[in-house]
Short mmCIF file of C-alpha atoms in Angstrom, two decimals:
data_model
loop_
_atom_site.label_atom_id
_atom_site.label_comp_id
_atom_site.label_asym_id
_atom_site.label_seq_id
_atom_site.Cartn_x
_atom_site.Cartn_y
_atom_site.Cartn_z
CA UNK A 1 23.20 10.40 12.66
CA UNK A 2 20.97 8.12 10.59
CA UNK A 3 23.10 5.07 11.36
CA UNK A 4 21.99 5.22 14.99
CA UNK A 5 18.30 5.24 14.20
CA UNK A 6 16.43 2.15 15.33
CA UNK A 7 12.80 1.13 15.40
CA UNK A 8 11.14 0.58 18.74
CA UNK A 9 10.58 -3.02 19.77
CA UNK A 10 7.03 -4.29 19.87
CA UNK A 11 7.15 -4.42 23.66
CA UNK A 12 8.55 -0.91 24.01
CA UNK A 13 7.22 2.54 23.15
CA UNK A 14 5.91 2.88 19.63
CA UNK A 15 6.78 5.56 17.08
CA UNK A 16 4.31 8.43 17.22
CA UNK A 17 2.11 8.95 14.21
CA UNK A 18 3.67 11.56 11.94
CA UNK A 19 1.51 12.58 9.01
CA UNK A 20 0.02 9.13 8.47
CA UNK A 21 -3.69 9.21 9.20
CA UNK A 22 -6.14 6.33 9.16
CA UNK A 23 -6.11 6.16 5.36
CA UNK A 24 -2.34 6.12 4.75
CA UNK A 25 -0.81 2.78 3.75
CA UNK A 26 2.12 3.69 1.45
CA UNK A 27 4.99 6.19 1.44
CA UNK A 28 6.60 7.92 -1.55
CA UNK A 29 9.51 10.31 -1.84
CA UNK A 30 9.63 12.94 -4.56
CA UNK A 31 12.07 15.65 -5.55
CA UNK A 32 14.26 16.83 -8.44
CA UNK A 33 16.82 14.50 -10.04
CA UNK A 34 20.00 14.12 -8.01
CA UNK A 35 18.48 15.44 -4.80
CA UNK A 36 19.21 12.20 -2.92
CA UNK A 37 16.01 10.14 -3.03
CA UNK A 38 17.80 6.86 -3.72
CA UNK A 39 20.40 7.62 -1.05
CA UNK A 40 17.58 8.07 1.45
CA UNK A 41 15.99 4.81 0.27
CA UNK A 42 19.28 2.99 0.96
CA UNK A 43 19.50 4.45 4.47
CA UNK A 44 15.88 3.57 5.25
CA UNK A 45 16.36 0.01 3.98
CA UNK A 46 19.37 -0.39 6.28
CA UNK A 47 17.46 0.87 9.32
CA UNK A 48 14.39 -1.26 8.64
CA UNK A 49 16.37 -4.44 7.98
CA UNK A 50 18.57 -3.95 11.06
CA UNK A 51 15.38 -3.65 13.11
CA UNK A 52 13.95 -6.91 11.79
CA UNK A 53 11.47 -5.44 9.31
CA UNK A 54 11.30 -7.57 6.12
CA UNK A 55 12.14 -5.51 3.03
CA UNK A 56 11.98 -6.47 -0.64
CA UNK A 57 11.82 -4.68 -3.99
CA UNK A 58 14.32 -2.76 -6.10
CA UNK A 59 16.10 0.54 -6.59
CA UNK A 60 17.91 2.20 -9.49
CA UNK A 61 21.61 2.93 -9.52
CA UNK A 62 23.79 5.09 -11.75
CA UNK A 63 26.32 3.32 -13.97
CA UNK A 64 29.49 5.24 -14.79
CA UNK A 65 32.36 4.54 -17.15
CA UNK A 66 35.56 6.58 -17.00
CA UNK A 67 33.74 9.09 -14.84
CA UNK A 68 30.89 9.49 -17.33
CA UNK A 69 27.33 8.36 -16.60
CA UNK A 70 26.35 5.81 -19.24
CA UNK A 71 23.04 4.67 -17.82
CA UNK A 72 21.20 3.06 -14.94
CA UNK A 73 20.88 -0.42 -13.49
CA UNK A 74 17.98 -1.86 -11.55
CA UNK A 75 19.13 -3.62 -8.36
CA UNK A 76 16.97 -5.78 -6.10
CA UNK A 77 17.17 -5.49 -2.33
CA UNK A 78 18.58 -9.03 -2.35
CA UNK A 79 21.42 -7.94 -4.65
CA UNK A 80 20.43 -9.08 -8.14
CA UNK A 81 21.29 -6.59 -10.88
CA UNK A 82 20.06 -5.91 -14.41
CA UNK A 83 20.30 -3.19 -17.03
CA UNK A 84 17.65 -0.48 -17.02
CA UNK A 85 19.15 1.88 -19.59
CA UNK A 86 22.32 2.85 -21.41
CA UNK A 87 23.40 5.71 -23.64
CA UNK A 88 22.94 4.97 -27.33
CA UNK A 89 26.55 3.91 -28.00
CA UNK A 90 26.62 1.64 -24.97
CA UNK A 91 23.16 0.19 -25.71
CA UNK A 92 23.61 -0.88 -29.34
CA UNK A 93 24.81 -4.36 -28.54
CA UNK A 94 22.18 -4.91 -25.86
CA UNK A 95 19.22 -3.70 -27.91
CA UNK A 96 20.19 -5.06 -31.30
CA UNK A 97 17.01 -5.94 -33.16
CA UNK A 98 14.69 -4.67 -30.44
CA UNK A 99 12.19 -1.83 -30.43
CA UNK A 100 13.89 1.15 -28.83
CA UNK A 101 12.41 3.00 -25.88
CA UNK A 102 14.25 6.25 -25.28
CA UNK A 103 14.40 8.82 -22.48
CA UNK A 104 16.76 11.67 -23.36
CA UNK A 105 20.16 10.20 -24.28
CA UNK A 106 19.27 6.79 -22.81
CA UNK A 107 17.88 3.67 -24.45
CA UNK A 108 15.72 1.64 -22.05
CA UNK A 109 16.34 -2.10 -21.90
CA UNK A 110 12.74 -3.04 -21.18
CA UNK A 111 13.18 -6.86 -21.27
CA UNK A 112 16.01 -6.65 -18.74
CA UNK A 113 13.98 -4.42 -16.42
CA UNK A 114 10.87 -6.59 -16.64
CA UNK A 115 12.88 -9.76 -16.09
CA UNK A 116 14.09 -8.45 -12.75
CA UNK A 117 11.20 -6.33 -11.46
CA UNK A 118 8.09 -8.20 -12.56
CA UNK A 119 8.75 -11.51 -10.74
CA UNK A 120 9.04 -9.61 -7.45
CA UNK A 121 5.73 -7.86 -7.99
CA UNK A 122 4.04 -11.00 -9.32
CA UNK A 123 5.12 -12.98 -6.26
CA UNK A 124 3.71 -10.27 -4.03
CA UNK A 125 0.42 -10.00 -5.93
CA UNK A 126 0.11 -13.77 -6.13
CA UNK A 127 0.43 -14.01 -2.34
CA UNK A 128 3.28 -16.52 -2.71
CA UNK A 129 5.13 -14.56 -0.06
CA UNK A 130 3.12 -14.85 3.15
CA UNK A 131 5.34 -12.45 5.08
CA UNK A 132 4.10 -8.89 4.79
CA UNK A 133 6.94 -6.60 3.81
CA UNK A 134 7.97 -3.08 3.08
CA UNK A 135 8.28 -3.14 -0.69
CA UNK A 136 10.72 -0.69 -2.29
CA UNK A 137 9.96 0.67 -5.77
CA UNK A 138 12.65 3.18 -6.75
CA UNK A 139 11.59 4.55 -9.00
CA UNK A 140 8.33 4.91 -10.88
CA UNK A 141 9.46 7.16 -13.71
CA UNK A 142 9.50 7.51 -17.47
CA UNK A 143 11.83 4.58 -18.09
CA UNK A 144 9.91 2.11 -15.97
CA UNK A 145 6.54 3.27 -17.30
CA UNK A 146 7.27 1.97 -20.80
CA UNK A 147 6.27 -1.38 -19.29
CA UNK A 148 2.51 -1.89 -19.22
CA UNK A 149 2.81 -5.08 -17.12
CA UNK A 150 4.82 -3.09 -14.58
CA UNK A 151 2.11 -0.42 -14.41
CA UNK A 152 -0.58 -3.02 -13.83
CA UNK A 153 1.50 -4.84 -11.19
CA UNK A 154 2.21 -1.62 -9.26
CA UNK A 155 -1.48 -0.72 -9.24
CA UNK A 156 -2.29 -4.15 -7.82
CA UNK A 157 0.29 -3.81 -5.07
CA UNK A 158 -0.98 -0.34 -4.11
CA UNK A 159 -4.58 -1.53 -4.03
CA UNK A 160 -3.75 -4.63 -1.98
CA UNK A 161 -2.95 -5.00 1.71
CA UNK A 162 0.00 -7.38 1.43
CA UNK A 163 2.76 -4.77 1.58
CA UNK A 164 3.58 -1.20 2.47
CA UNK A 165 5.20 0.43 -0.54
CA UNK A 166 8.18 2.73 -0.03
CA UNK A 167 8.69 4.30 -3.44
CA UNK A 168 9.98 7.29 -5.34
CA UNK A 169 8.34 9.37 -8.04
CA UNK A 170 9.64 12.34 -10.07
CA UNK A 171 8.45 15.89 -9.64
CA UNK A 172 5.89 17.08 -12.21
CA UNK A 173 7.64 18.09 -15.43
CA UNK A 174 6.43 18.11 -19.01
CA UNK A 175 3.70 15.68 -20.00
CA UNK A 176 2.01 14.15 -16.92
CA UNK A 177 2.77 10.49 -16.24
CA UNK A 178 -0.53 8.72 -15.60
CA UNK A 179 0.52 6.32 -12.84
CA UNK A 180 2.68 8.94 -11.14
CA UNK A 181 -0.20 11.42 -10.99
CA UNK A 182 -2.53 8.70 -9.73
CA UNK A 183 -0.09 7.94 -6.91
CA UNK A 184 0.25 11.64 -6.11
CA UNK A 185 -3.52 11.97 -5.71
CA UNK A 186 -4.18 8.75 -3.77
CA UNK A 187 -5.58 9.29 -0.29
CA UNK A 188 -3.72 6.25 1.06
CA UNK A 189 -0.29 7.62 0.06
CA UNK A 190 1.92 9.90 2.15
CA UNK A 191 4.34 11.91 -0.03
CA UNK A 192 7.54 13.48 1.27
CA UNK A 193 9.09 16.28 -0.79
CA UNK A 194 12.86 15.91 -0.56
CA UNK A 195 15.03 19.02 -0.77
CA UNK A 196 18.62 19.96 0.02
CA UNK A 197 17.36 21.59 3.21
CA UNK A 198 15.60 18.51 4.64
CA UNK A 199 17.27 15.46 3.10
CA UNK A 200 19.70 15.00 6.01
CA UNK A 201 17.09 15.43 8.74
CA UNK A 202 13.91 13.83 7.40
CA UNK A 203 14.82 10.15 7.61
CA UNK A 204 13.42 9.60 11.12
CA UNK A 205 10.05 11.04 10.12
CA UNK A 206 9.92 8.84 7.01
CA UNK A 207 10.73 5.70 8.98
CA UNK A 208 8.10 6.55 11.60
CA UNK A 209 5.53 7.03 8.85
CA UNK A 210 6.44 3.73 7.19
CA UNK A 211 5.93 2.00 10.53
CA UNK A 212 2.54 3.66 11.02
CA UNK A 213 1.50 2.62 7.53
CA UNK A 214 2.61 -0.97 8.17
CA UNK A 215 0.23 -1.04 11.13
CA UNK A 216 -2.61 0.01 8.82
CA UNK A 217 -1.79 -2.96 6.61
CA UNK A 218 -1.87 -5.32 9.56
CA UNK A 219 1.92 -5.75 9.82
#
């Protein structure tokens, strides 16, 4: 079971390289909506943190009301929470007087998202945090990509050597998303395709790859 997974100590045997060659420095999960990408991210965070690996960043979480999904929140690894999106009826009060950014039935609360996500990325890019970390970005999708500062900050993190990114991106659908397609084609990114068949068995391989990529970044 995933709960029993642990990283090898520095003095003990090291994880074998699994799909992370000399160029790979970041890891992304992709797959259809609801396949379990965020659940996997949670499990990986738990394993890394319990093994002493510093982890920062954020993930998205469904928000439900009376059993009905009304939107998504963005939650930092440290536990801070902010609104990412709400359905139109639930977003009116939040977005009163603002320019609306919409994805399907959801209105994106861009100021709330940027207020939570950008300081984390800025701190990382500004080298204020001297400890090299695994940085979680879940996810890089349509809602988040309304933010141009977020796009620029993510590019800086990916191009730098101060963190190994563990992120999620959507599968290709409709109009291509520029940053997502750039990530998909980067030679320094290892992408795992998550499916119902492999989502319960792939965690060990992902963790091993993250560890290999951390070594490439000098962690």
